[in-house]
mmCIF file of C-alpha atoms and ligand atoms in Angstrom:
data_model
loop_
_atom_site.group_PDB
_atom_site.id
_atom_site.type_symbol
_atom_site.label_atom_id
_atom_site.label_comp_id
_atom_site.label_asym_id
_atom_site.label_seq_id
_atom_site.Cartn_x
_atom_site.Cartn_y
_atom_site.Cartn_z
ATOM 1 C CA UNK A 7 0.004 -0.097 0.010
ATOM 2 C CA UNK A 8 1.530 3.328 -1.073
ATOM 3 C CA UNK A 9 -0.614 5.376 1.311
ATOM 4 C CA UNK A 10 -0.207 5.661 5.162
ATOM 5 C CA UNK A 11 -3.971 5.099 5.473
ATOM 6 C CA UNK A 12 -6.054 3.117 3.024
ATOM 7 C CA UNK A 13 -9.002 4.207 0.935
ATOM 8 C CA UNK A 14 -12.253 2.176 1.199
ATOM 9 C CA UNK A 15 -14.929 2.163 -1.407
ATOM 10 C CA UNK A 16 -18.431 1.285 -0.150
ATOM 11 C CA UNK A 17 -20.622 0.542 -3.137
ATOM 12 C CA UNK A 18 -24.014 -1.194 -3.772
ATOM 13 C CA UNK A 19 -27.442 -0.518 -5.229
ATOM 14 C CA UNK A 20 -29.182 2.613 -3.943
ATOM 15 C CA UNK A 21 -30.836 1.858 -0.567
ATOM 16 C CA UNK A 22 -28.432 -0.925 0.480
ATOM 17 C CA UNK A 23 -27.003 1.290 3.254
ATOM 18 C CA UNK A 24 -23.889 2.760 1.825
ATOM 19 C CA UNK A 25 -24.220 6.213 3.345
ATOM 20 C CA UNK A 26 -25.294 4.888 6.791
ATOM 21 C CA UNK A 27 -22.421 2.379 6.832
ATOM 22 C CA UNK A 28 -19.888 4.840 5.369
ATOM 23 C CA UNK A 29 -20.651 7.415 8.060
ATOM 24 C CA UNK A 30 -20.234 4.843 10.885
ATOM 25 C CA UNK A 31 -16.995 3.461 9.431
ATOM 26 C CA UNK A 32 -15.517 6.903 8.976
ATOM 27 C CA UNK A 33 -16.499 7.832 12.535
ATOM 28 C CA UNK A 34 -14.993 4.630 13.894
ATOM 29 C CA UNK A 35 -11.674 5.028 12.045
ATOM 30 C CA UNK A 36 -11.356 8.865 12.013
ATOM 31 C CA UNK A 37 -11.544 8.719 8.222
ATOM 32 C CA UNK A 38 -13.234 11.200 5.841
ATOM 33 C CA UNK A 39 -16.606 10.189 4.396
ATOM 34 C CA UNK A 40 -16.966 11.219 0.707
ATOM 35 C CA UNK A 41 -20.542 10.943 -0.491
ATOM 36 C CA UNK A 42 -19.907 11.094 -4.276
ATOM 37 C CA UNK A 43 -23.593 11.688 -5.021
ATOM 38 C CA UNK A 44 -23.561 14.803 -2.800
ATOM 39 C CA UNK A 45 -20.284 16.070 -4.437
ATOM 40 C CA UNK A 46 -21.924 15.580 -7.894
ATOM 41 C CA UNK A 47 -24.896 17.808 -6.884
ATOM 42 C CA UNK A 48 -23.050 20.387 -4.759
ATOM 43 C CA UNK A 49 -19.961 20.816 -7.056
ATOM 44 C CA UNK A 50 -21.960 20.316 -10.302
ATOM 45 C CA UNK A 51 -19.827 17.341 -11.447
ATOM 46 C CA UNK A 52 -22.506 16.450 -14.029
ATOM 47 C CA UNK A 53 -23.763 17.452 -17.428
ATOM 48 C CA UNK A 54 -27.436 17.991 -16.493
ATOM 49 C CA UNK A 55 -30.475 16.038 -15.325
ATOM 50 C CA UNK A 56 -31.415 12.744 -16.965
ATOM 51 C CA UNK A 57 -35.159 12.804 -17.301
ATOM 52 C CA UNK A 58 -35.422 9.072 -18.102
ATOM 53 C CA UNK A 59 -33.415 7.783 -15.181
ATOM 54 C CA UNK A 60 -34.249 10.601 -12.767
ATOM 55 C CA UNK A 61 -30.636 11.309 -11.877
ATOM 56 C CA UNK A 62 -27.770 13.526 -12.927
ATOM 57 C CA UNK A 63 -25.647 12.506 -15.870
ATOM 58 C CA UNK A 64 -22.343 12.069 -14.241
ATOM 59 C CA UNK A 65 -19.326 13.767 -15.670
ATOM 60 C CA UNK A 66 -16.837 10.998 -14.834
ATOM 61 C CA UNK A 67 -13.806 13.158 -15.647
ATOM 62 C CA UNK A 68 -14.917 15.906 -13.339
ATOM 63 C CA UNK A 69 -15.719 13.436 -10.569
ATOM 64 C CA UNK A 70 -12.245 11.838 -10.904
ATOM 65 C CA UNK A 71 -10.483 15.269 -11.036
ATOM 66 C CA UNK A 72 -12.282 16.352 -7.828
ATOM 67 C CA UNK A 73 -11.455 13.135 -6.001
ATOM 68 C CA UNK A 74 -7.765 12.859 -7.025
ATOM 69 C CA UNK A 75 -6.167 14.953 -4.317
ATOM 70 C CA UNK A 76 -8.160 13.622 -1.279
ATOM 71 C CA UNK A 77 -7.770 10.020 -2.559
ATOM 72 C CA UNK A 78 -3.990 10.452 -3.021
ATOM 73 C CA UNK A 79 -3.881 11.336 0.776
ATOM 74 C CA UNK A 80 -5.656 8.202 1.899
ATOM 75 C CA UNK A 81 -7.968 7.791 4.855
ATOM 76 C CA UNK A 82 -11.228 8.063 2.831
ATOM 77 C CA UNK A 83 -14.491 6.184 2.861
ATOM 78 C CA UNK A 84 -15.946 6.761 -0.607
ATOM 79 C CA UNK A 85 -19.729 6.092 -0.990
ATOM 80 C CA UNK A 86 -21.137 5.579 -4.461
ATOM 81 C CA UNK A 87 -23.500 3.203 -6.307
ATOM 82 C CA UNK A 88 -21.032 2.798 -9.242
ATOM 83 C CA UNK A 89 -17.378 1.815 -9.241
ATOM 84 C CA UNK A 90 -16.106 1.077 -12.717
ATOM 85 C CA UNK A 91 -14.901 4.550 -13.654
ATOM 86 C CA UNK A 92 -12.618 5.128 -10.650
ATOM 87 C CA UNK A 93 -8.900 4.421 -11.140
ATOM 88 C CA UNK A 94 -8.254 0.987 -9.687
ATOM 89 C CA UNK A 95 -5.215 2.262 -7.770
ATOM 90 C CA UNK A 96 -7.392 4.446 -5.568
ATOM 91 C CA UNK A 97 -8.836 1.674 -3.417
ATOM 92 C CA UNK A 98 -7.406 -0.775 -1.073
ATOM 93 C CA UNK A 99 -10.792 -2.375 -0.094
ATOM 94 C CA UNK A 100 -14.057 -2.418 -2.004
ATOM 95 C CA UNK A 101 -17.223 -3.357 0.039
ATOM 96 C CA UNK A 102 -20.392 -4.287 -1.932
ATOM 97 C CA UNK A 103 -23.466 -4.017 0.344
ATOM 98 C CA UNK A 104 -26.294 -6.395 -0.523
ATOM 99 C CA UNK A 105 -29.958 -6.186 0.591
ATOM 100 C CA UNK A 106 -32.846 -8.670 0.019
ATOM 101 C CA UNK A 107 -35.594 -7.564 -2.319
ATOM 102 C CA UNK A 108 -38.415 -6.923 0.138
ATOM 103 C CA UNK A 109 -36.257 -4.877 2.437
ATOM 104 C CA UNK A 110 -34.769 -2.898 -0.417
ATOM 105 C CA UNK A 111 -38.218 -2.295 -1.927
ATOM 106 C CA UNK A 112 -39.508 -0.840 1.373
ATOM 107 C CA UNK A 113 -36.470 1.366 1.904
ATOM 108 C CA UNK A 114 -36.680 2.854 -1.591
ATOM 109 C CA UNK A 115 -40.345 3.400 -1.297
ATOM 110 C CA UNK A 116 -39.925 5.199 2.023
ATOM 111 C CA UNK A 117 -37.380 7.385 0.269
ATOM 112 C CA UNK A 118 -40.207 8.567 -2.006
ATOM 113 C CA UNK A 119 -38.664 7.093 -5.258
ATOM 114 C CA UNK A 120 -41.124 6.713 -8.165
ATOM 115 C CA UNK A 121 -42.509 3.147 -8.742
ATOM 116 C CA UNK A 122 -40.347 2.869 -11.849
ATOM 117 C CA UNK A 123 -37.147 3.919 -9.977
ATOM 118 C CA UNK A 124 -37.910 1.525 -7.124
ATOM 119 C CA UNK A 125 -38.399 -1.507 -9.523
ATOM 120 C CA UNK A 126 -35.321 -0.574 -11.560
ATOM 121 C CA UNK A 127 -33.205 -0.543 -8.428
ATOM 122 C CA UNK A 128 -34.649 -3.731 -6.982
ATOM 123 C CA UNK A 129 -33.984 -5.359 -10.354
ATOM 124 C CA UNK A 130 -30.406 -4.056 -10.322
ATOM 125 C CA UNK A 131 -29.976 -5.688 -6.919
ATOM 126 C CA UNK A 132 -31.501 -9.021 -8.012
ATOM 127 C CA UNK A 133 -29.222 -9.030 -11.145
ATOM 128 C CA UNK A 134 -26.178 -8.218 -8.913
ATOM 129 C CA UNK A 135 -25.193 -5.452 -11.307
ATOM 130 C CA UNK A 136 -22.984 -3.567 -8.835
ATOM 131 C CA UNK A 137 -21.373 -6.763 -7.584
ATOM 132 C CA UNK A 138 -20.428 -7.678 -11.150
ATOM 133 C CA UNK A 139 -19.140 -4.198 -11.888
ATOM 134 C CA UNK A 140 -16.902 -4.421 -8.775
ATOM 135 C CA UNK A 141 -15.733 -7.886 -9.686
ATOM 136 C CA UNK A 142 -14.780 -6.673 -13.182
ATOM 137 C CA UNK A 143 -13.077 -3.520 -11.909
ATOM 138 C CA UNK A 144 -10.984 -4.635 -8.939
ATOM 139 C CA UNK A 145 -8.819 -7.517 -7.872
ATOM 140 C CA UNK A 146 -10.954 -10.234 -6.329
ATOM 141 C CA UNK A 147 -8.901 -10.233 -3.087
ATOM 142 C CA UNK A 148 -10.113 -6.742 -2.194
ATOM 143 C CA UNK A 149 -13.798 -7.049 -3.185
ATOM 144 C CA UNK A 150 -15.896 -8.004 -0.220
ATOM 145 C CA UNK A 151 -19.686 -8.458 -0.436
ATOM 146 C CA UNK A 152 -21.495 -7.922 2.901
ATOM 147 C CA UNK A 153 -25.228 -8.444 3.716
ATOM 148 C CA UNK A 154 -26.991 -5.277 4.814
ATOM 149 C CA UNK A 155 -30.502 -6.385 5.732
ATOM 150 C CA UNK A 156 -30.815 -5.577 9.422
ATOM 151 C CA UNK A 157 -29.367 -3.217 12.001
ATOM 152 C CA UNK A 158 -27.458 -6.173 13.377
ATOM 153 C CA UNK A 159 -25.805 -6.552 9.940
ATOM 154 C CA UNK A 160 -25.009 -2.781 9.955
ATOM 155 C CA UNK A 161 -23.249 -2.965 13.369
ATOM 156 C CA UNK A 162 -21.408 -6.133 12.343
ATOM 157 C CA UNK A 163 -20.272 -4.726 9.009
ATOM 158 C CA UNK A 164 -18.880 -1.568 10.620
ATOM 159 C CA UNK A 165 -16.870 -3.651 13.057
ATOM 160 C CA UNK A 166 -15.693 -5.984 10.295
ATOM 161 C CA UNK A 167 -14.660 -3.237 7.904
ATOM 162 C CA UNK A 168 -12.887 -1.324 10.697
ATOM 163 C CA UNK A 169 -11.051 -4.577 11.653
ATOM 164 C CA UNK A 170 -9.900 -5.139 8.108
ATOM 165 C CA UNK A 171 -8.643 -1.563 7.762
ATOM 166 C CA UNK A 172 -6.800 -1.636 11.154
ATOM 167 C CA UNK A 173 -5.265 -4.932 9.944
ATOM 168 C CA UNK A 174 -4.113 -3.221 6.739
ATOM 169 C CA UNK A 175 -2.557 -0.275 8.665
ATOM 170 C CA UNK A 176 -0.865 -2.660 11.105
ATOM 171 C CA UNK A 177 0.595 -4.756 8.276
ATOM 172 C CA UNK A 178 1.888 -1.555 6.571
ATOM 173 C CA UNK A 179 3.912 -0.459 9.628
HETATM 174 P P1 ADP B 22 -27.713 4.177 0.399
HETATM 175 O O1 ADP B 22 -26.706 5.275 0.762
HETATM 176 O O2 ADP B 22 -27.013 2.855 -0.076
HETATM 177 O O3 ADP B 22 -28.687 4.588 -0.649
HETATM 178 P P2 ADP B 22 -28.722 4.561 3.047
HETATM 179 O O4 ADP B 22 -27.586 4.455 3.954
HETATM 180 O O5 ADP B 22 -29.196 5.917 2.751
HETATM 181 O O6 ADP B 22 -28.591 3.726 1.653
HETATM 182 O O7 ADP B 22 -29.889 3.663 3.664
HETATM 183 C C1 ADP B 22 -31.198 3.636 3.165
HETATM 184 C C2 ADP B 22 -32.214 3.424 4.309
HETATM 185 O O8 ADP B 22 -32.098 2.133 4.831
HETATM 186 C C3 ADP B 22 -31.971 4.416 5.449
HETATM 187 O O9 ADP B 22 -33.261 4.702 5.994
HETATM 188 C C4 ADP B 22 -31.177 3.549 6.470
HETATM 189 O O10 ADP B 22 -31.427 3.907 7.771
HETATM 190 C C5 ADP B 22 -31.669 2.161 6.216
HETATM 191 N N1 ADP B 22 -30.628 1.167 6.363
HETATM 192 C C6 ADP B 22 -29.428 1.175 5.859
HETATM 193 N N2 ADP B 22 -28.737 0.050 6.178
HETATM 194 C C7 ADP B 22 -29.574 -0.671 6.923
HETATM 195 C C8 ADP B 22 -29.424 -1.997 7.553
HETATM 196 N N3 ADP B 22 -28.254 -2.770 7.438
HETATM 197 N N4 ADP B 22 -30.485 -2.494 8.243
HETATM 198 C C9 ADP B 22 -31.633 -1.758 8.352
HETATM 199 N N5 ADP B 22 -31.771 -0.518 7.740
HETATM 200 C C10 ADP B 22 -30.786 0.010 7.085
HETATM 201 MN MN1 MN B 23 -26.453 7.247 -0.058
#
């Protein structure tokens, strides 16, 4: 590892618990939580609103430029539902959160998503789109799927991820 502190990517279908998990992991480790979706909105790292998919069209170059300096530092928990356009070298650990259909459906409905957007995302989870994207983009040794159905899972995942990261930092010394 070329950085004193690793960078973690927490990915998964919308609603699987990326932001909740990332905040807790960052808090636990004293790392910086970077919510890429928030950055895209706040720093306008997009090329406008996509009417069909009800999301911003990501400007991947702008996103990568904005992330380059903080990621070079290390000590980040990056939270995003995609992962194939980040440089592979940025991440030391890639977590893919997974949630069962009924749970995910409820969470997305509560979020006020349209019926179409709810079903698209549930289908994305069933087809394991993000898992496959992660498997194609990163070395298999660093890609870790974790279940995120219950609050017990959440607590356990935070402890597990923090343990892995502490192990990496210990090994690097
Ligand atoms: P994402 O960032 O992946 O879209 P969020 O972290 O915003 O997901 O979580 C979506 C909703 O699901 C929130 O209301 C959150 O409290 C809840 N949630 C997240 N993870 C879990 C979990 N493991 N168990 C139960 N509820 C969860
Ligand atoms: Mn989120």
